Short mmCIF file of N, CA and C in Angstrom, two decimals:
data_model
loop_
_atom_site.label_atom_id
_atom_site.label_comp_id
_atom_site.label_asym_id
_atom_site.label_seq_id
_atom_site.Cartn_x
_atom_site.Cartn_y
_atom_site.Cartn_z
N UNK C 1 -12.21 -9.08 -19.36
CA UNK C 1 -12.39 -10.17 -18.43
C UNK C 1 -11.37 -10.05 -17.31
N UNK C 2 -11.59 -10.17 -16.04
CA UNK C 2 -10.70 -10.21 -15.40
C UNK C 2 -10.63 -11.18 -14.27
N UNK C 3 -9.53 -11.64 -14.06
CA UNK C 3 -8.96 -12.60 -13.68
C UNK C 3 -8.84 -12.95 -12.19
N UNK C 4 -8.83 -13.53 -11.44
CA UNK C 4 -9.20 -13.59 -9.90
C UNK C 4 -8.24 -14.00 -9.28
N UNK C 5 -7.53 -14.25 -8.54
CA UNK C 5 -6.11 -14.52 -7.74
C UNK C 5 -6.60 -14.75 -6.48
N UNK C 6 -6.81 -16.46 -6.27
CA UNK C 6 -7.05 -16.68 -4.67
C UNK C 6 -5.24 -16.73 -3.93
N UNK C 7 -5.25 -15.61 -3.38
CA UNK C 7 -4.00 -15.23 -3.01
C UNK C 7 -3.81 -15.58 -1.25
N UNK C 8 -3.49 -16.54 -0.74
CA UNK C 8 -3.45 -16.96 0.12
C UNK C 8 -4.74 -17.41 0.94
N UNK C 9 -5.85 -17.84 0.70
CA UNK C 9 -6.86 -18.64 0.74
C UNK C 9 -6.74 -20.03 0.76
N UNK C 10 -5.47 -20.52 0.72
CA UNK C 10 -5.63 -22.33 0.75
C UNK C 10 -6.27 -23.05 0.03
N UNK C 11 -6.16 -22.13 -1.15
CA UNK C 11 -7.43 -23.16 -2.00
C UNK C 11 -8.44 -22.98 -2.28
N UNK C 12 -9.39 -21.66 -1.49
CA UNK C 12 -10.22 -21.38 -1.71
C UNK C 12 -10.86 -21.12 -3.40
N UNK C 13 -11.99 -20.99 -3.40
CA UNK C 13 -12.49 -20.34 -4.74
C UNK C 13 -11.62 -18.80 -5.50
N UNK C 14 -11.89 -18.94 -6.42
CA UNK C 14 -10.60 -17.76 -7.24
C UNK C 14 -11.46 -16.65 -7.19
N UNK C 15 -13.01 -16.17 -6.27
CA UNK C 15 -14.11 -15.47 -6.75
C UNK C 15 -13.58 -14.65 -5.52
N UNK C 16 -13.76 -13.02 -5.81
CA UNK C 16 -13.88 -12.06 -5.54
C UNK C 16 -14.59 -11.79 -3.91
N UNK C 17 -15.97 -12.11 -4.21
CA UNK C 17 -16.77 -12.56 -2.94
C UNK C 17 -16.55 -13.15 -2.11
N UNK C 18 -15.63 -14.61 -2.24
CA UNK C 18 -15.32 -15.75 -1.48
C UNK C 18 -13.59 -14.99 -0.78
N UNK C 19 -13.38 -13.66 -1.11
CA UNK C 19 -11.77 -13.36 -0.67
C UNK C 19 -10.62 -13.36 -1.37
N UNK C 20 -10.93 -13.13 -2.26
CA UNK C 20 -9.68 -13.83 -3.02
C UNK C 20 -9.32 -12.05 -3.71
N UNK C 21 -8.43 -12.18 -4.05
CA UNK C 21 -7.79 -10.39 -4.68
C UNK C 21 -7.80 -11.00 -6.10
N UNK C 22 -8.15 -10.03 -7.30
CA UNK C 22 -8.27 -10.46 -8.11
C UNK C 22 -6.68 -9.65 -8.90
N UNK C 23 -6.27 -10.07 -10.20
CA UNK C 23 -4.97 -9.61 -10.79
C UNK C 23 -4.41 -8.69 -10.41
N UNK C 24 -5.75 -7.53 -10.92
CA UNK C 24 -5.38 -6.00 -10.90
C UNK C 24 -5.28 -5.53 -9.13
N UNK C 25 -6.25 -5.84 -8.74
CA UNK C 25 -5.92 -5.82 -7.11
C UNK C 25 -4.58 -5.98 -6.56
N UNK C 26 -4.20 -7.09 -6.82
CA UNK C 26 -2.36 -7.55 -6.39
C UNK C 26 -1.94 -6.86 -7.00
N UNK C 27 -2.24 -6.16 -8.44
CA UNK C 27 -1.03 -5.63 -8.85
C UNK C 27 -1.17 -3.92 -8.53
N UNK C 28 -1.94 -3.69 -7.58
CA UNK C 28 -2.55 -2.27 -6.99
C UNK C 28 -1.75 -2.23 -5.76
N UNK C 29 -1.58 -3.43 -4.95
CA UNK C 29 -1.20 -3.59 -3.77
C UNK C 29 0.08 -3.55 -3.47
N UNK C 30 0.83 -4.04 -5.19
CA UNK C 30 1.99 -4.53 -4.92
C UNK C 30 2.78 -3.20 -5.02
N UNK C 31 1.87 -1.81 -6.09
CA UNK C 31 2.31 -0.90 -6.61
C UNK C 31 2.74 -0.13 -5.12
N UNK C 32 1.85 -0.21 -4.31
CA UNK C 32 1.49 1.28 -3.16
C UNK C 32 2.74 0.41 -2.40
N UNK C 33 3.17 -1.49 -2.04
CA UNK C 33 4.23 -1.07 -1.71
C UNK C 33 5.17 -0.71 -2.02
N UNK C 34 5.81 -1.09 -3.64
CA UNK C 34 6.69 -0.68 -4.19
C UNK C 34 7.10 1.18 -3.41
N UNK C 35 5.83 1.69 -4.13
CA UNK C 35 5.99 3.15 -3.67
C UNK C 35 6.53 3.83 -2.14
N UNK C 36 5.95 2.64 -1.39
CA UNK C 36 5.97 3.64 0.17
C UNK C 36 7.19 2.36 0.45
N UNK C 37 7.66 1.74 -0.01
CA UNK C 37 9.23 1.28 0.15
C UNK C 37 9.95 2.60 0.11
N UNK C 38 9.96 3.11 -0.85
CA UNK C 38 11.28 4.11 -1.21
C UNK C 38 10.38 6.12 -0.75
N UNK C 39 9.63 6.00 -0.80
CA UNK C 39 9.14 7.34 -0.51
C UNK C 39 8.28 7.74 1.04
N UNK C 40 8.41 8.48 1.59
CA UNK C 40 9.94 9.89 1.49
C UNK C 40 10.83 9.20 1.19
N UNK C 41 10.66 8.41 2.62
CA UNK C 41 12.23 7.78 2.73
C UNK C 41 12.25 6.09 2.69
N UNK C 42 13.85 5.76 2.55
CA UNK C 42 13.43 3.98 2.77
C UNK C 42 13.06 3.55 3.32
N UNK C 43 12.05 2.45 3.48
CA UNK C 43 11.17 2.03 4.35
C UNK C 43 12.26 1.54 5.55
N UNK C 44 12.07 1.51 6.32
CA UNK C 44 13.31 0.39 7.47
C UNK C 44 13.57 -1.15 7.18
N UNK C 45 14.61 -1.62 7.42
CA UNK C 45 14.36 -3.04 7.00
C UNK C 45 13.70 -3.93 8.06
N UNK C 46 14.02 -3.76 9.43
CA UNK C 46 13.46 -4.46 10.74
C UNK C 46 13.92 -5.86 10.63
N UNK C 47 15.56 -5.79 10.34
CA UNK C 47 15.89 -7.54 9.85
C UNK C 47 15.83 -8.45 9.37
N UNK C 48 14.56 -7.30 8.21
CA UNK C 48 15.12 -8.37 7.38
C UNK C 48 15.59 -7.94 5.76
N UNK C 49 15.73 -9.56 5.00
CA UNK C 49 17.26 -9.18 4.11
C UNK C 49 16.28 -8.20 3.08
N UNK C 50 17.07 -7.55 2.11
CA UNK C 50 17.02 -7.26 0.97
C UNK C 50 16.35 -5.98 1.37
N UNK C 51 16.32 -5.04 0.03
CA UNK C 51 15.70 -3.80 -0.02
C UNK C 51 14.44 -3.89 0.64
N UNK C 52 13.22 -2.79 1.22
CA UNK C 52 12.03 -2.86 1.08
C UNK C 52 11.39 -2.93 -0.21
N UNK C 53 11.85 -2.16 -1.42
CA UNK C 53 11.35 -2.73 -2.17
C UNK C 53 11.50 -4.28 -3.07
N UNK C 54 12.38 -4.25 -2.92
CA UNK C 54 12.58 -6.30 -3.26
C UNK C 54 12.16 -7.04 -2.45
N UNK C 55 11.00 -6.73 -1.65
CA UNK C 55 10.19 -7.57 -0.78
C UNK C 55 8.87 -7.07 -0.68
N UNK C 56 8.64 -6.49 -2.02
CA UNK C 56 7.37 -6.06 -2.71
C UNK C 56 7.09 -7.50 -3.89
N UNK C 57 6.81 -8.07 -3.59
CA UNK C 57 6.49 -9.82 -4.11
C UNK C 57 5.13 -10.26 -4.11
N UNK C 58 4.69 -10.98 -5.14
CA UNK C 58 3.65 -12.07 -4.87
C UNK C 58 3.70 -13.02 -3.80
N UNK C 59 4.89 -13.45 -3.73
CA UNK C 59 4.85 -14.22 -2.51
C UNK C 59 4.57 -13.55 -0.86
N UNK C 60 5.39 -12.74 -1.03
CA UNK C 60 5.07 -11.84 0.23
C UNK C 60 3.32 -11.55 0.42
N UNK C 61 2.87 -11.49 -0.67
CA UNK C 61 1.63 -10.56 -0.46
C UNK C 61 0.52 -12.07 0.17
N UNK C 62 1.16 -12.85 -0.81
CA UNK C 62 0.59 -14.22 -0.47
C UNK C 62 0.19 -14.29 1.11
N UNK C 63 1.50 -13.89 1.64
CA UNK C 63 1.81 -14.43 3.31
C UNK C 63 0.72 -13.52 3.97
N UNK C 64 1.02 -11.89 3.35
CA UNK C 64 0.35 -11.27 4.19
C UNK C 64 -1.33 -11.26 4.05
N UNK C 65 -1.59 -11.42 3.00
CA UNK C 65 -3.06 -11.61 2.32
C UNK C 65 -3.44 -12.63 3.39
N UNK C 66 -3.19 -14.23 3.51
CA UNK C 66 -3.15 -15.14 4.62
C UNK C 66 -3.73 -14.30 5.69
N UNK C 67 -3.39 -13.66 6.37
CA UNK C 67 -3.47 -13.14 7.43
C UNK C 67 -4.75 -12.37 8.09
N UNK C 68 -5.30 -11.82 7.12
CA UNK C 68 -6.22 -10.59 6.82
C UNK C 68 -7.53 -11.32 7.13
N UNK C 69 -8.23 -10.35 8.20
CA UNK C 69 -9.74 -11.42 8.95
C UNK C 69 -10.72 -11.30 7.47
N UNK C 70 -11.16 -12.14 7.07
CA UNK C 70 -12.71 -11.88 5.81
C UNK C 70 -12.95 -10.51 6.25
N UNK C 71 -13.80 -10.27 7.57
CA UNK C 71 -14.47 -8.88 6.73
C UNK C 71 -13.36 -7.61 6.53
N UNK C 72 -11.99 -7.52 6.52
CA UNK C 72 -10.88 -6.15 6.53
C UNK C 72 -11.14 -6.97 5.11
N UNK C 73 -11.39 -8.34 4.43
CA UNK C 73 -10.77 -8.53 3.26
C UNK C 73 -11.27 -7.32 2.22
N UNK C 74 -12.72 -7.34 2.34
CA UNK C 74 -13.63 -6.66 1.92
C UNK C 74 -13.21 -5.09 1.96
N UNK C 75 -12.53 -4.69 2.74
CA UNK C 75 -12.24 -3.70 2.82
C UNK C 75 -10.83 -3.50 2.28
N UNK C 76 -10.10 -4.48 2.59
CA UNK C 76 -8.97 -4.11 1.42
C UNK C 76 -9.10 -4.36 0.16
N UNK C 77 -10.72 -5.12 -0.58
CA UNK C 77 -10.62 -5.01 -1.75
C UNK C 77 -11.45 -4.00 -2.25
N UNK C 78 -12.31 -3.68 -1.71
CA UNK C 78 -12.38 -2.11 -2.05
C UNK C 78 -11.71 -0.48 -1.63
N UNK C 79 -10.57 -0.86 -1.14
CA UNK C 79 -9.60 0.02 -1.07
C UNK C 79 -8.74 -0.19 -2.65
N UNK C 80 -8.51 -0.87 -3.10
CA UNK C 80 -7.72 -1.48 -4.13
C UNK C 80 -8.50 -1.27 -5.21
N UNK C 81 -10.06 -1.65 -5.43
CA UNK C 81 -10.71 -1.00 -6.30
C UNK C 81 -11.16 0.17 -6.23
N UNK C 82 -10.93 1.37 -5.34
CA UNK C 82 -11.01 2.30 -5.34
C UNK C 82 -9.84 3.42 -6.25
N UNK C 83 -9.00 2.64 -5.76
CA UNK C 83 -7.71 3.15 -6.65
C UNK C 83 -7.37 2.99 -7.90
N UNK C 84 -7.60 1.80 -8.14
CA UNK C 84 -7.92 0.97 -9.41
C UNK C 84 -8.52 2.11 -10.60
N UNK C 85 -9.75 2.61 -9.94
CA UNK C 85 -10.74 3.59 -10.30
C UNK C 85 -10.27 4.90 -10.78
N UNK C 86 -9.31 5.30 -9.80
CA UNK C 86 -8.45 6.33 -9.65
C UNK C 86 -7.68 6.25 -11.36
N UNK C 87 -7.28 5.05 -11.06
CA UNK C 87 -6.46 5.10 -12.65
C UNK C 87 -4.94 5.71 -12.97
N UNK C 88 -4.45 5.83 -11.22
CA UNK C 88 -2.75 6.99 -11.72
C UNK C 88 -1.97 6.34 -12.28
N UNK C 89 -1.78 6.80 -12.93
CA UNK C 89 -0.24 6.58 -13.76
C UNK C 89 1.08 6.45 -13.77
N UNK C 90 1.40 7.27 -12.32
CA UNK C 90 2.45 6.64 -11.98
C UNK C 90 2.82 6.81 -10.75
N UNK C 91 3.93 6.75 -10.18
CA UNK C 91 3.85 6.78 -8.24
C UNK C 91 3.43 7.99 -7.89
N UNK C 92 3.81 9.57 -8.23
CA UNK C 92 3.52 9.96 -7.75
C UNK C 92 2.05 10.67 -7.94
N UNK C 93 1.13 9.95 -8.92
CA UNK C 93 -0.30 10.23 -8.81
C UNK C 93 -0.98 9.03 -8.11
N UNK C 94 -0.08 7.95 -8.09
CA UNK C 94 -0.35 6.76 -6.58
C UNK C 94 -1.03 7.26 -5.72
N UNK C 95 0.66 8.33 -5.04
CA UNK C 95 0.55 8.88 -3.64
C UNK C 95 -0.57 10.02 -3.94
N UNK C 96 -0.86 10.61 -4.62
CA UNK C 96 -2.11 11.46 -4.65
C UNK C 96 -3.44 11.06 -4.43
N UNK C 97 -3.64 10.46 -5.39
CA UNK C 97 -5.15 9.06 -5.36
C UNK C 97 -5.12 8.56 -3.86
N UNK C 98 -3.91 8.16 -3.54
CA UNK C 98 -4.54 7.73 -1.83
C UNK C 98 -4.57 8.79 -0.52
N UNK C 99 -3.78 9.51 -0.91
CA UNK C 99 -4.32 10.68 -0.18
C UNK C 99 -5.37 11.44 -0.22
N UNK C 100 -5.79 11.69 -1.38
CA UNK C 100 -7.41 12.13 -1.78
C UNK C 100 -8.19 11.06 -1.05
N UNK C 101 -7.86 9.79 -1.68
CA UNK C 101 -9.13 9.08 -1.19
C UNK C 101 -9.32 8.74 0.37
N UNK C 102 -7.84 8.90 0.81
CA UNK C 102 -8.03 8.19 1.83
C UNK C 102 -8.68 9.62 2.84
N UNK C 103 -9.05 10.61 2.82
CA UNK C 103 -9.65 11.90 2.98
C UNK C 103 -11.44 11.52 2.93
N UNK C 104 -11.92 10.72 2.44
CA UNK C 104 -13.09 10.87 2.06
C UNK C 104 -13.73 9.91 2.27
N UNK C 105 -14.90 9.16 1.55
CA UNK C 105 -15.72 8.04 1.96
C UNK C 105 -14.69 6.51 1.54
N UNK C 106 -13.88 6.61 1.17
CA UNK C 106 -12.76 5.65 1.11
C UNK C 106 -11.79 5.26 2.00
N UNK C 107 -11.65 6.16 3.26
CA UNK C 107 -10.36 6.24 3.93
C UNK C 107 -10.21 5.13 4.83
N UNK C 108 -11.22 4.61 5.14
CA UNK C 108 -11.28 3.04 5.56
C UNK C 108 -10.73 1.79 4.62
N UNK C 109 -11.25 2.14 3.69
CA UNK C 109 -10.93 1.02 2.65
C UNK C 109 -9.35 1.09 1.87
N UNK C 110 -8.89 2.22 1.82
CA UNK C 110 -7.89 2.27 0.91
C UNK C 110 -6.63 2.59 2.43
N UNK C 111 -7.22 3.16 3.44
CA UNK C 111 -6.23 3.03 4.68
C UNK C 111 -6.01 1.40 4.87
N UNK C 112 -7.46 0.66 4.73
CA UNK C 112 -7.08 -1.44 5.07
C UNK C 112 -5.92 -1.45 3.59
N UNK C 113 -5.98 -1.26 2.43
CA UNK C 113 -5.13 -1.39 1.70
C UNK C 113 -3.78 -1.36 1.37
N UNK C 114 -3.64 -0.03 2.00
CA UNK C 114 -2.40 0.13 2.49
C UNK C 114 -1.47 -0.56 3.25
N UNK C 115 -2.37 -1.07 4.64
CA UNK C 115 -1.78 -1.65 5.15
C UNK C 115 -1.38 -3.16 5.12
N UNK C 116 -2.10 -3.69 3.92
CA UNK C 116 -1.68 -5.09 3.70
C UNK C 116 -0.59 -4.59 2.63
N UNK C 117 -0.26 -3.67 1.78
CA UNK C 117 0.75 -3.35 1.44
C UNK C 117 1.81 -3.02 2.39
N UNK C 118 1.29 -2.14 3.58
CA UNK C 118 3.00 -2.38 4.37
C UNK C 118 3.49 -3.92 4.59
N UNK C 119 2.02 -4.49 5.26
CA UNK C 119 2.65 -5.76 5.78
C UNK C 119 3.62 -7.05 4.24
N UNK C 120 3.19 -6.05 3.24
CA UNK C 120 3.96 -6.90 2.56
C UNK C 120 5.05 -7.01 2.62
N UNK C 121 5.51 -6.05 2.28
CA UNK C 121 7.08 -5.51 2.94
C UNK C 121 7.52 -5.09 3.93
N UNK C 122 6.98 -6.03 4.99
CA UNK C 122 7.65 -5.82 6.31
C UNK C 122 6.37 -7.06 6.91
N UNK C 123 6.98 -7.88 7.45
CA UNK C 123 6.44 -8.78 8.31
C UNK C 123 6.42 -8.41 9.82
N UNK C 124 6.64 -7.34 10.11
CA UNK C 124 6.92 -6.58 11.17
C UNK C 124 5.85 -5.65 11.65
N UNK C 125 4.81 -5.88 10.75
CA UNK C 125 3.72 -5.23 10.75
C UNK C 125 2.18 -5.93 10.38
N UNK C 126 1.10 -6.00 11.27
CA UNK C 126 0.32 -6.74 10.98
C UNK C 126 -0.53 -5.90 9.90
N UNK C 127 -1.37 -6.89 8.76
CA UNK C 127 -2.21 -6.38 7.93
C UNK C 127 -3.48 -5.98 8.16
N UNK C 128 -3.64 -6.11 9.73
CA UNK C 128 -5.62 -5.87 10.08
C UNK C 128 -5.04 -4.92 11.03
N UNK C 129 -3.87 -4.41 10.86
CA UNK C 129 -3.58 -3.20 11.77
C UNK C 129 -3.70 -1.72 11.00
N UNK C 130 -4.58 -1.02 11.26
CA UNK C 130 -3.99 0.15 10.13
C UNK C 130 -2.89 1.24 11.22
N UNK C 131 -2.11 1.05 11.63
CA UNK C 131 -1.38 1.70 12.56
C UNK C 131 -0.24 2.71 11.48
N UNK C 132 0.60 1.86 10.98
CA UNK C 132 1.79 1.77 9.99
C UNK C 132 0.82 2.60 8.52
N UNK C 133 0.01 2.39 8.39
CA UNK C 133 -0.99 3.05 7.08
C UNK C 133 -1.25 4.26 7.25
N UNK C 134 -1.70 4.56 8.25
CA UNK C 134 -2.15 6.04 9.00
C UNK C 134 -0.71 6.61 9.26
N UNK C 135 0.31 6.45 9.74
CA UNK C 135 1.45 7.25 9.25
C UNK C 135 1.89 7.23 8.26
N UNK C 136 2.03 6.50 7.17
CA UNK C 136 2.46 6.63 6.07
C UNK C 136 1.58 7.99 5.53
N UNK C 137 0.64 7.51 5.29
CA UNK C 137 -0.78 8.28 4.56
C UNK C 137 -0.62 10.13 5.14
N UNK C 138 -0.46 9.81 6.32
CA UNK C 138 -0.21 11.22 7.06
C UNK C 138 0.59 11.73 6.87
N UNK C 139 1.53 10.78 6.88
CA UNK C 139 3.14 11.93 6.13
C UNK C 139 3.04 12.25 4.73
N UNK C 140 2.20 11.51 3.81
CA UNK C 140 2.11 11.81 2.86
C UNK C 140 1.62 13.50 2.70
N UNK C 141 0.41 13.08 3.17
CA UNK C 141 -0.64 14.83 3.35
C UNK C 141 0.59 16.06 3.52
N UNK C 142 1.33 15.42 4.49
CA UNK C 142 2.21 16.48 4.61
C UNK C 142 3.45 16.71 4.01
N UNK C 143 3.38 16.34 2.96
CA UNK C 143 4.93 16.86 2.09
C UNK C 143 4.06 17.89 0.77
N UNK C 144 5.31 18.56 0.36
CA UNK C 144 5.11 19.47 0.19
C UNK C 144 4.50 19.11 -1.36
N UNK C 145 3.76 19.89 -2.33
CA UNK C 145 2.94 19.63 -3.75
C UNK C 145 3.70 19.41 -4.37
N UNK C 146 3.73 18.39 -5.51
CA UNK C 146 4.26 18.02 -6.17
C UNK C 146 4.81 16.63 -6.50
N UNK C 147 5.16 16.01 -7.66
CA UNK C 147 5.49 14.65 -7.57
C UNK C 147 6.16 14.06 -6.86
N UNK C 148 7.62 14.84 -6.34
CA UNK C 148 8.93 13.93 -5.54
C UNK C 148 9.46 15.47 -5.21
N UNK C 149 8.49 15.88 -4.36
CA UNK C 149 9.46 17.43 -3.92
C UNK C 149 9.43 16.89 -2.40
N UNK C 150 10.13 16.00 -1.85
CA UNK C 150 10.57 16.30 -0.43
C UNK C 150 11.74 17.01 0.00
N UNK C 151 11.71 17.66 1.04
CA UNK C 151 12.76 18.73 1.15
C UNK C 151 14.20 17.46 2.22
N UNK C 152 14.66 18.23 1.06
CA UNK C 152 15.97 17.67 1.60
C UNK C 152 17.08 18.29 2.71
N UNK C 153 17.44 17.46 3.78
CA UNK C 153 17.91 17.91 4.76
C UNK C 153 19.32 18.65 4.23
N UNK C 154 19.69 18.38 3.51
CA UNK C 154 20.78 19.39 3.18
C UNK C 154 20.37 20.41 2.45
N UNK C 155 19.59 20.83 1.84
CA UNK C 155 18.74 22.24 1.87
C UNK C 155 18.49 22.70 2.74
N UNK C 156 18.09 22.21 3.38
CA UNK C 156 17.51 22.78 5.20
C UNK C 156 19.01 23.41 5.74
N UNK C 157 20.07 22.71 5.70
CA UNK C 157 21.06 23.18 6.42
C UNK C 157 21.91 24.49 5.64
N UNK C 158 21.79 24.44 4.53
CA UNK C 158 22.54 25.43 3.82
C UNK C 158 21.78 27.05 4.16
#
């Protein structure tokens, strides 16, 4: 059975259809920001307090969910159930699953996803923007195979 989360809707209905992100969704959304907080690199703070990832929150997502026009909703919830689908296990088969997907008949949906995950952690960034998603996603493509092999600038220099 799964559970429905009208996540910044005002009240709306807790149904899927009507907008609302359901458990696993938030907790899909909350994962990719957790992840692209800290990978490559730290996300920026842009003023505000605390880590990027300690502003990977329900509440945050609340704010940014708010934001998001109905029809991107649709699209960020099947970006989220796309991944969902995916099934990774841990960040760095995250960052794989959305790079695959976002490559293919998904890259709309799981690119809108993303980006209500940046805007979670960072209010500095709108959620019906995929601007901030498409670089992330892109830099992703481009690091090198493997779980957490980014090359480190002091390798480079030695």
């Amino acid at each position: 059975m799964t559970t429905a989360v009208a996540v910044g809707t005002g009240g709306a209905p807790a149904d899927a259809s009507a907008g609302a992100l359901s458990a696993e969704q938030c907790e899909m959304v909350l994962r990719i920001a957790a992840a692209g907080a800290v990978y490559p690199i730290p996300f920026p703070s842009f003023a505000e307090s605390g880590s990027a990832v300690s502003r990977a929150t329900m509440a945050r997502l609340q704010t940014a969910w708010g934001k998001v026009g109905s029809a991107r909703s649709k699209l960020v919830q099947a970006g989220a159930n796309a991944l969902i689908e995916a099934d990774p296990a841990d960040d760095p088969a995250l960052r794989g699953a959305i790079t695959a997907l976002a490559r293919g008949d998904q890259a709309t949906t799981v690119t809108a996803t993303v980006a209500l995950a940046v805007a979670t952690i960072s209010t500095h960034f709108d959620p019906n923007s995929d601007s901030a998603a498409q670089l992330w996603i892109g830099g992703l493509r481009r690091l090198p195979a493997g779980p957490d092999r980014v090359p480190s600038p002091a390798r480079r220099i030695r």
